[in-house]
PDB file of C-alpha atoms in Angstrom:
ATOM      1  CA  MET A1061     110.126  72.576 126.433  1.00  0.00           C
ATOM      2  CA  PRO A1062     106.448  71.716 126.880  1.00  0.00           C
ATOM      3  CA  PRO A1063     105.579  68.438 127.738  1.00  0.00           C
ATOM      4  CA  GLN A1064     104.353  66.005 125.118  1.00  0.00           C
ATOM      5  CA  PRO A1065     101.109  64.418 125.400  1.00  0.00           C
ATOM      6  CA  PRO A1066     100.748  60.754 125.025  1.00  0.00           C
ATOM      7  CA  ALA A1067      99.275  59.221 122.066  1.00  0.00           C
ATOM      8  CA  PRO A1068      95.593  58.063 121.846  1.00  0.00           C
ATOM      9  CA  GLY A1069      94.943  54.367 123.134  1.00  0.00           C
ATOM     10  CA  PRO A1070      92.984  51.965 120.786  1.00  0.00           C
ATOM     11  CA  PRO A1071      89.213  52.132 120.509  1.00  0.00           C
ATOM     12  CA  GLY A1072      87.161  51.670 123.320  1.00  0.00           C
ATOM     13  CA  THR A1073      89.764  52.582 125.916  1.00  0.00           C
ATOM     14  CA  SER A1074      90.056  55.908 127.669  1.00  0.00           C
ATOM     15  CA  SER A1075      93.665  57.338 126.781  1.00  0.00           C
ATOM     16  CA  GLY A1076      95.585  60.435 127.410  1.00  0.00           C
ATOM     17  CA  PRO A1077      95.536  63.761 125.466  1.00  0.00           C
ATOM     18  CA  VAL A1078      96.113  63.698 121.620  1.00  0.00           C
ATOM     19  CA  ALA A1079      97.385  67.144 120.936  1.00  0.00           C
ATOM     20  CA  HIS A1080     100.911  67.977 119.947  1.00  0.00           C
ATOM     21  CA  LEU A1081     100.365  71.779 119.868  1.00  0.00           C
ATOM     22  CA  ARG A1082      99.591  74.148 122.366  1.00  0.00           C
ATOM     23  CA  VAL A1083      96.565  76.635 121.782  1.00  0.00           C
ATOM     24  CA  GLN A1084      97.963  80.131 120.629  1.00  0.00           C
ATOM     25  CA  ARG A1085      95.278  82.786 121.171  1.00  0.00           C
ATOM     26  CA  VAL A1086      95.085  83.794 117.646  1.00  0.00           C
ATOM     27  CA  ARG A1087      91.928  82.182 116.577  1.00  0.00           C
ATOM     28  CA  PRO A1088      89.149  81.292 118.889  1.00  0.00           C
ATOM     29  CA  ALA A1089      90.586  78.551 121.395  1.00  0.00           C
ATOM     30  CA  TYR A1090      87.938  75.768 120.164  1.00  0.00           C
ATOM     31  CA  ARG A1091      88.659  76.159 116.593  1.00  0.00           C
ATOM     32  CA  GLN A1092      92.350  75.663 117.161  1.00  0.00           C
ATOM     33  CA  VAL A1093      91.552  72.441 118.999  1.00  0.00           C
ATOM     34  CA  ALA A1094      89.222  71.513 116.355  1.00  0.00           C
ATOM     35  CA  ASP A1095      91.665  72.169 113.600  1.00  0.00           C
ATOM     36  CA  GLU A1096      94.365  70.067 115.292  1.00  0.00           C
ATOM     37  CA  LEU A1097      92.137  67.119 115.972  1.00  0.00           C
ATOM     38  CA  ARG A1098      90.672  67.427 112.422  1.00  0.00           C
ATOM     39  CA  THR A1099      94.315  67.542 111.077  1.00  0.00           C
ATOM     40  CA  GLN A1100      95.361  64.166 112.950  1.00  0.00           C
ATOM     41  CA  ILE A1101      91.949  62.458 111.817  1.00  0.00           C
ATOM     42  CA  LEU A1102      92.548  63.238 108.130  1.00  0.00           C
ATOM     43  CA  ALA A1103      95.995  62.516 108.338  1.00  0.00           C
ATOM     44  CA  GLY A1104      95.275  58.949 109.668  1.00  0.00           C
ATOM     45  CA  THR A1105      96.934  59.565 112.909  1.00  0.00           C
ATOM     46  CA  LEU A1106      93.390  59.069 114.527  1.00  0.00           C
ATOM     47  CA  PRO A1107      91.785  56.524 112.366  1.00  0.00           C
ATOM     48  CA  SER A1108      87.988  55.767 112.111  1.00  0.00           C
ATOM     49  CA  GLY A1109      86.760  54.175 115.155  1.00  0.00           C
ATOM     50  CA  THR A1110      89.155  55.582 117.765  1.00  0.00           C
ATOM     51  CA  ARG A1111      87.700  56.822 120.840  1.00  0.00           C
ATOM     52  CA  LEU A1112      88.868  60.251 121.524  1.00  0.00           C
ATOM     53  CA  PRO A1113      89.678  61.434 125.292  1.00  0.00           C
ATOM     54  CA  ASN A1114      86.695  62.796 127.119  1.00  0.00           C
ATOM     55  CA  GLU A1115      86.333  66.595 127.552  1.00  0.00           C
ATOM     56  CA  ALA A1116      88.224  67.129 130.591  1.00  0.00           C
ATOM     57  CA  GLU A1117      91.176  65.079 129.196  1.00  0.00           C
ATOM     58  CA  LEU A1118      91.268  67.216 125.980  1.00  0.00           C
ATOM     59  CA  GLY A1119      90.921  70.345 127.862  1.00  0.00           C
ATOM     60  CA  ARG A1120      93.861  69.607 129.614  1.00  0.00           C
ATOM     61  CA  ALA A1121      95.814  68.553 126.734  1.00  0.00           C
ATOM     62  CA  PHE A1122      95.343  71.663 125.077  1.00  0.00           C
ATOM     63  CA  GLY A1123      95.316  73.868 128.048  1.00  0.00           C
ATOM     64  CA  VAL A1124      91.813  75.054 127.573  1.00  0.00           C
ATOM     65  CA  SER A1125      88.602  74.874 129.552  1.00  0.00           C
ATOM     66  CA  ARG A1126      86.267  71.639 129.243  1.00  0.00           C
ATOM     67  CA  SER A1127      83.692  73.843 127.785  1.00  0.00           C
ATOM     68  CA  THR A1128      86.103  74.803 124.802  1.00  0.00           C
ATOM     69  CA  ALA A1129      86.926  71.150 124.369  1.00  0.00           C
ATOM     70  CA  ARG A1130      83.234  70.659 124.021  1.00  0.00           C
ATOM     71  CA  GLU A1131      82.626  73.283 121.459  1.00  0.00           C
ATOM     72  CA  ALA A1132      85.628  71.749 119.573  1.00  0.00           C
ATOM     73  CA  LEU A1133      83.957  68.487 119.635  1.00  0.00           C
ATOM     74  CA  ARG A1134      80.735  70.128 118.509  1.00  0.00           C
ATOM     75  CA  VAL A1135      82.640  71.438 115.508  1.00  0.00           C
ATOM     76  CA  LEU A1136      83.892  68.235 114.429  1.00  0.00           C
ATOM     77  CA  SER A1137      80.626  66.488 114.758  1.00  0.00           C
ATOM     78  CA  SER A1138      78.823  69.200 112.612  1.00  0.00           C
ATOM     79  CA  GLN A1139      81.672  68.032 109.658  1.00  0.00           C
ATOM     80  CA  HIS A1140      80.728  64.364 110.436  1.00  0.00           C
ATOM     81  CA  LEU A1141      84.383  63.612 111.514  1.00  0.00           C
ATOM     82  CA  VAL A1142      83.071  62.340 115.140  1.00  0.00           C
ATOM     83  CA  GLU A1143      80.105  60.833 116.499  1.00  0.00           C
ATOM     84  CA  THR A1144      79.060  60.632 120.210  1.00  0.00           C
ATOM     85  CA  HIS A1145      77.540  57.492 121.708  1.00  0.00           C
ATOM     86  CA  ARG A1146      75.999  56.933 125.039  1.00  0.00           C
ATOM     87  CA  GLY A1147      76.027  54.128 127.283  1.00  0.00           C
ATOM     88  CA  VAL A1148      78.584  52.178 129.190  1.00  0.00           C
ATOM     89  CA  GLN A1149      80.834  51.800 126.136  1.00  0.00           C
ATOM     90  CA  GLY A1150      79.773  55.156 124.779  1.00  0.00           C
ATOM     91  CA  GLY A1151      82.156  58.341 124.102  1.00  0.00           C
ATOM     92  CA  THR A1152      83.380  60.082 121.224  1.00  0.00           C
ATOM     93  CA  PHE A1153      84.445  58.375 118.158  1.00  0.00           C
ATOM     94  CA  VAL A1154      86.192  59.206 115.004  1.00  0.00           C
ATOM     95  CA  SER A1155      84.143  59.016 111.826  1.00  0.00           C
ATOM     96  CA  GLU A1156      84.997  57.858 108.519  1.00  0.00           C
ATOM     97  CA  PRO A1157      84.449  61.058 106.152  1.00  0.00           C
ATOM     98  CA  ASP A1158      81.378  60.426 103.922  1.00  0.00           C
ATOM     99  CA  PRO A1159      81.038  62.299 100.627  1.00  0.00           C
ATOM    100  CA  ALA A1160      77.531  61.870 100.409  1.00  0.00           C
ATOM    101  CA  ARG A1161      77.188  63.568 103.740  1.00  0.00           C
ATOM    102  CA  VAL A1162      79.464  66.562 102.523  1.00  0.00           C
ATOM    103  CA  VAL A1163      77.135  67.108  99.169  1.00  0.00           C
ATOM    104  CA  GLU A1164      74.053  67.345 101.483  1.00  0.00           C
ATOM    105  CA  ASP A1165      75.481  69.899 103.566  1.00  0.00           C
ATOM    106  CA  VAL A1166      76.855  71.894 100.754  1.00  0.00           C
ATOM    107  CA  GLY A1167      73.624  71.409  99.027  1.00  0.00           C
ATOM    108  CA  SER A1168      71.611  72.656 102.295  1.00  0.00           C
ATOM    109  CA  ALA A1169      73.978  75.733 102.614  1.00  0.00           C
ATOM    110  CA  LEU A1170      73.396  76.557  99.045  1.00  0.00           C
ATOM    111  CA  GLY A1171      69.784  76.237  99.452  1.00  0.00           C
ATOM    112  CA  VAL A1172      69.640  78.939 102.206  1.00  0.00           C
ATOM    113  CA  LEU A1173      72.353  81.316 100.380  1.00  0.00           C
ATOM    114  CA  VAL A1174      70.204  81.397  97.100  1.00  0.00           C
ATOM    115  CA  MET A1175      67.312  83.046  99.221  1.00  0.00           C
ATOM    116  CA  THR A1176      69.643  85.648 100.185  1.00  0.00           C
ATOM    117  CA  PRO A1177      71.134  88.581  98.212  1.00  0.00           C
ATOM    118  CA  GLN A1178      74.589  87.130  98.488  1.00  0.00           C
ATOM    119  CA  LEU A1179      73.841  84.469  96.015  1.00  0.00           C
ATOM    120  CA  HIS A1180      71.594  84.439  93.210  1.00  0.00           C
ATOM    121  CA  VAL A1181      70.219  81.853  90.880  1.00  0.00           C
ATOM    122  CA  SER A1182      72.068  83.032  88.144  1.00  0.00           C
ATOM    123  CA  ASP A1183      75.414  82.467  89.950  1.00  0.00           C
ATOM    124  CA  LEU A1184      74.252  78.695  90.281  1.00  0.00           C
ATOM    125  CA  LEU A1185      73.478  78.754  86.512  1.00  0.00           C
ATOM    126  CA  GLU A1186      76.764  79.857  85.413  1.00  0.00           C
ATOM    127  CA  ALA A1187      78.700  77.603  87.674  1.00  0.00           C
ATOM    128  CA  ARG A1188      76.669  74.594  86.206  1.00  0.00           C
ATOM    129  CA  LEU A1189      77.634  75.830  82.648  1.00  0.00           C
ATOM    130  CA  LEU A1190      81.275  75.832  83.601  1.00  0.00           C
ATOM    131  CA  LEU A1191      81.157  72.315  85.130  1.00  0.00           C
ATOM    132  CA  GLU A1192      79.043  70.114  83.458  1.00  0.00           C
ATOM    133  CA  PRO A1193      80.292  70.384  79.721  1.00  0.00           C
ATOM    134  CA  ALA A1194      83.650  69.601  81.293  1.00  0.00           C
ATOM    135  CA  ALA A1195      82.375  66.728  83.090  1.00  0.00           C
ATOM    136  CA  ALA A1196      80.830  65.583  79.959  1.00  0.00           C
ATOM    137  CA  ARG A1197      84.180  65.515  78.139  1.00  0.00           C
ATOM    138  CA  LEU A1198      86.107  63.751  80.737  1.00  0.00           C
ATOM    139  CA  ALA A1199      83.188  61.085  81.166  1.00  0.00           C
ATOM    140  CA  ALA A1200      83.520  60.475  77.104  1.00  0.00           C
ATOM    141  CA  GLN A1201      87.503  60.038  77.817  1.00  0.00           C
ATOM    142  CA  ARG A1202      87.346  58.076  80.830  1.00  0.00           C
ATOM    143  CA  ALA A1203      84.405  56.110  80.996  1.00  0.00           C
ATOM    144  CA  ASP A1204      84.839  52.372  81.043  1.00  0.00           C
ATOM    145  CA  ALA A1205      82.220  49.835  79.682  1.00  0.00           C
ATOM    146  CA  GLU A1206      80.350  49.550  83.165  1.00  0.00           C
ATOM    147  CA  THR A1207      80.134  53.310  83.514  1.00  0.00           C
ATOM    148  CA  VAL A1208      79.131  53.877  79.780  1.00  0.00           C
ATOM    149  CA  GLU A1209      76.186  51.282  80.636  1.00  0.00           C
ATOM    150  CA  ALA A1210      75.175  53.350  83.902  1.00  0.00           C
ATOM    151  CA  VAL A1211      75.316  56.523  81.875  1.00  0.00           C
ATOM    152  CA  ARG A1212      73.028  55.237  79.020  1.00  0.00           C
ATOM    153  CA  THR A1213      70.699  53.479  81.526  1.00  0.00           C
ATOM    154  CA  ALA A1214      70.101  56.644  83.237  1.00  0.00           C
ATOM    155  CA  ALA A1215      69.592  58.805  80.090  1.00  0.00           C
ATOM    156  CA  ALA A1216      67.042  56.054  79.071  1.00  0.00           C
ATOM    157  CA  ALA A1217      65.278  55.600  82.482  1.00  0.00           C
ATOM    158  CA  ARG A1218      61.290  55.966  82.157  1.00  0.00           C
ATOM    159  CA  ARG A1219      59.537  58.500  84.121  1.00  0.00           C
ATOM    160  CA  ASP A1220      57.464  57.450  86.863  1.00  0.00           C
ATOM    161  CA  ASP A1221      53.819  58.015  86.092  1.00  0.00           C
ATOM    162  CA  ARG A1222      53.693  60.069  89.605  1.00  0.00           C
ATOM    163  CA  ASP A1223      56.332  62.337  88.556  1.00  0.00           C
ATOM    164  CA  PRO A1224      55.568  63.503  84.773  1.00  0.00           C
ATOM    165  CA  SER A1225      58.333  66.150  85.045  1.00  0.00           C
ATOM    166  CA  GLY A1226      61.016  63.414  85.276  1.00  0.00           C
ATOM    167  CA  PHE A1227      62.511  64.913  88.475  1.00  0.00           C
ATOM    168  CA  VAL A1228      64.262  61.830  89.759  1.00  0.00           C
ATOM    169  CA  GLY A1229      65.243  60.422  86.365  1.00  0.00           C
ATOM    170  CA  HIS A1230      67.071  63.942  85.642  1.00  0.00           C
ATOM    171  CA  LEU A1231      68.781  64.217  88.757  1.00  0.00           C
ATOM    172  CA  ASP A1232      70.276  60.729  88.223  1.00  0.00           C
ATOM    173  CA  PHE A1233      71.235  61.408  84.601  1.00  0.00           C
ATOM    174  CA  HIS A1234      73.404  64.473  85.744  1.00  0.00           C
ATOM    175  CA  THR A1235      74.582  62.892  88.883  1.00  0.00           C
ATOM    176  CA  THR A1236      75.867  59.770  87.074  1.00  0.00           C
ATOM    177  CA  LEU A1237      77.459  61.596  84.435  1.00  0.00           C
ATOM    178  CA  LEU A1238      79.621  63.827  87.065  1.00  0.00           C
ATOM    179  CA  MET A1239      80.346  60.340  88.791  1.00  0.00           C
ATOM    180  CA  ALA A1240      81.445  58.822  85.471  1.00  0.00           C
ATOM    181  CA  THR A1241      84.220  61.380  85.304  1.00  0.00           C
ATOM    182  CA  GLY A1242      86.038  59.605  88.072  1.00  0.00           C
ATOM    183  CA  ASN A1243      86.704  62.963  89.565  1.00  0.00           C
ATOM    184  CA  LEU A1244      85.089  63.048  93.119  1.00  0.00           C
ATOM    185  CA  MET A1245      85.765  66.724  93.192  1.00  0.00           C
ATOM    186  CA  LEU A1246      83.599  67.515  90.341  1.00  0.00           C
ATOM    187  CA  THR A1247      80.771  65.434  92.042  1.00  0.00           C
ATOM    188  CA  LEU A1248      81.230  67.410  95.078  1.00  0.00           C
ATOM    189  CA  MET A1249      81.153  70.666  93.221  1.00  0.00           C
ATOM    190  CA  GLY A1250      78.405  69.830  90.691  1.00  0.00           C
ATOM    191  CA  GLN A1251      75.808  67.851  92.364  1.00  0.00           C
ATOM    192  CA  PRO A1252      74.831  70.464  95.139  1.00  0.00           C
ATOM    193  CA  VAL A1253      74.279  72.941  92.644  1.00  0.00           C
ATOM    194  CA  ASN A1254      72.095  70.783  90.561  1.00  0.00           C
ATOM    195  CA  ASP A1255      70.145  69.783  93.745  1.00  0.00           C
ATOM    196  CA  VAL A1256      69.199  73.370  94.267  1.00  0.00           C
ATOM    197  CA  LEU A1257      68.379  74.164  91.129  1.00  0.00           C
ATOM    198  CA  ARG A1258      65.807  71.507  90.881  1.00  0.00           C
ATOM    199  CA  THR A1259      64.140  71.779  94.141  1.00  0.00           C
ATOM    200  CA  ARG A1260      63.802  75.425  93.622  1.00  0.00           C
ATOM    201  CA  LEU A1261      62.178  75.206  89.914  1.00  0.00           C
ATOM    202  CA  ARG A1262      58.337  75.019  89.842  1.00  0.00           C
ATOM    203  CA  ARG A1263      58.359  71.905  87.452  1.00  0.00           C
ATOM    204  CA  SER A1264      54.715  71.611  87.201  1.00  0.00           C
ATOM    205  CA  GLY A1265      54.684  74.587  85.361  1.00  0.00           C
ATOM    206  CA  VAL A1266      56.505  73.360  82.492  1.00  0.00           C
ATOM    207  CA  GLU A1267      54.849  72.161  79.467  1.00  0.00           C
ATOM    208  CA  PRO A1268      55.475  68.218  79.158  1.00  0.00           C
ATOM    209  CA  GLY A1269      57.363  68.742  75.652  1.00  0.00           C
ATOM    210  CA  GLU A1270      60.085  70.558  77.175  1.00  0.00           C
ATOM    211  CA  TRP A1271      60.925  67.367  79.573  1.00  0.00           C
ATOM    212  CA  ASP A1272      60.586  65.147  76.142  1.00  0.00           C
ATOM    213  CA  LYS A1273      63.395  67.371  74.592  1.00  0.00           C
ATOM    214  CA  VAL A1274      65.547  67.181  77.968  1.00  0.00           C
ATOM    215  CA  ASP A1275      65.105  63.475  77.688  1.00  0.00           C
ATOM    216  CA  ALA A1276      66.264  63.636  73.875  1.00  0.00           C
ATOM    217  CA  CYS A1277      69.365  65.722  74.943  1.00  0.00           C
ATOM    218  CA  HIS A1278      70.247  63.240  77.772  1.00  0.00           C
ATOM    219  CA  ARG A1279      70.294  60.419  75.440  1.00  0.00           C
ATOM    220  CA  GLU A1280      72.300  62.431  72.686  1.00  0.00           C
ATOM    221  CA  ILE A1281      74.811  63.241  75.527  1.00  0.00           C
ATOM    222  CA  ALA A1282      74.919  59.593  76.625  1.00  0.00           C
ATOM    223  CA  GLU A1283      75.630  58.294  73.395  1.00  0.00           C
ATOM    224  CA  HIS A1284      78.469  60.686  72.645  1.00  0.00           C
ATOM    225  CA  ILE A1285      79.947  59.499  75.870  1.00  0.00           C
ATOM    226  CA  ALA A1286      79.510  55.782  75.030  1.00  0.00           C
ATOM    227  CA  GLN A1287      81.243  56.403  71.576  1.00  0.00           C
ATOM    228  CA  GLY A1288      84.159  58.479  73.388  1.00  0.00           C
ATOM    229  CA  ARG A1289      83.434  61.592  71.197  1.00  0.00           C
ATOM    230  CA  ALA A1290      84.626  63.923  73.745  1.00  0.00           C
ATOM    231  CA  GLY A1291      84.198  67.016  71.819  1.00  0.00           C
ATOM    232  CA  GLU A1292      80.848  66.260  70.825  1.00  0.00           C
ATOM    233  CA  ALA A1293      79.700  65.363  74.049  1.00  0.00           C
ATOM    234  CA  GLU A1294      81.113  68.489  75.870  1.00  0.00           C
ATOM    235  CA  GLU A1295      79.303  70.615  72.918  1.00  0.00           C
ATOM    236  CA  ALA A1296      75.979  68.802  73.344  1.00  0.00           C
ATOM    237  CA  MET A1297      76.164  69.072  77.090  1.00  0.00           C
ATOM    238  CA  ARG A1298      76.761  73.083  76.905  1.00  0.00           C
ATOM    239  CA  ASP A1299      73.956  73.190  74.498  1.00  0.00           C
ATOM    240  CA  HIS A1300      71.529  71.374  76.936  1.00  0.00           C
ATOM    241  CA  ILE A1301      72.783  73.454  79.766  1.00  0.00           C
ATOM    242  CA  VAL A1302      71.948  76.924  77.832  1.00  0.00           C
ATOM    243  CA  GLU A1303      68.532  75.575  77.083  1.00  0.00           C
ATOM    244  CA  LEU A1304      67.931  74.670  80.579  1.00  0.00           C
ATOM    245  CA  ARG A1305      69.307  78.034  81.597  1.00  0.00           C
ATOM    246  CA  ARG A1306      66.486  79.697  79.483  1.00  0.00           C
ATOM    247  CA  LEU A1307      63.965  77.503  80.825  1.00  0.00           C
ATOM    248  CA  TYR A1308      65.090  78.240  84.582  1.00  0.00           C
ATOM    249  CA  GLU A1309      65.174  81.753  84.185  1.00  0.00           C
ATOM    250  CA  ARG A1310      61.554  82.290  82.795  1.00  0.00           C
ATOM    251  CA  ASP A1311      59.433  84.401  85.232  1.00  0.00           C
ATOM    252  CA  GLY A1312      57.189  82.553  87.565  1.00  0.00           C
ATOM    253  CA  PHE A1313      59.147  79.260  87.445  1.00  0.00           C
ATOM    254  CA  TRP A1314      60.800  79.591  90.898  1.00  0.00           C
ATOM    255  CA  THR A1315      59.427  78.659  94.185  1.00  0.00           C
TER     256      THR A1315
END
């Protein structure tokens, strides 16, 4: 039976290895090390703030080289699961997963993919048409008084004179509505899609009257949510997204 490495010590101390499984040469070794550490972090075995063993100690724990352990830590760092601090009290520490960072990363990846043949703008528009009407229904069914007020406020926000297209306000409304569902997964799925669509649209080429219609739709949807009219909220959001889709698909409006 292979020896069982000791558990990690408290934050700020150098401890023994943390792995409970030996690396099997099926996937790249650094991926297996990263997978095992990720599992322990997400399961709470390695809570936020825990100082991980150094690269040499991790390498010995998993039976891999120091460079392999370093690559594993880089993977976890790119996923915002660990952070490295320098200095006498430095080292690599477990981080708390941050949904906002996940959304930003997904949005950045979509922004790159949408410029390639693998992902087309129509794919994002179709995904949005599936997500947001359902989100409006859930928001109408679940939103409490405080959430309803937040949705109404976002829908009624005045445009900044420096931003006649209402970019910030429109983004806030759709983000607030997704959050009003109480379903973090819907927010994580929907917000990056909306971010990419908005940043790729040449909004200055759209007539101001079009944005007036968008504002009116937002207010209508917000009122349906406030009154708990789930079916009406879903239908109004679907009609709104269909109209936006026609706007987005016009020639010359994409950067």
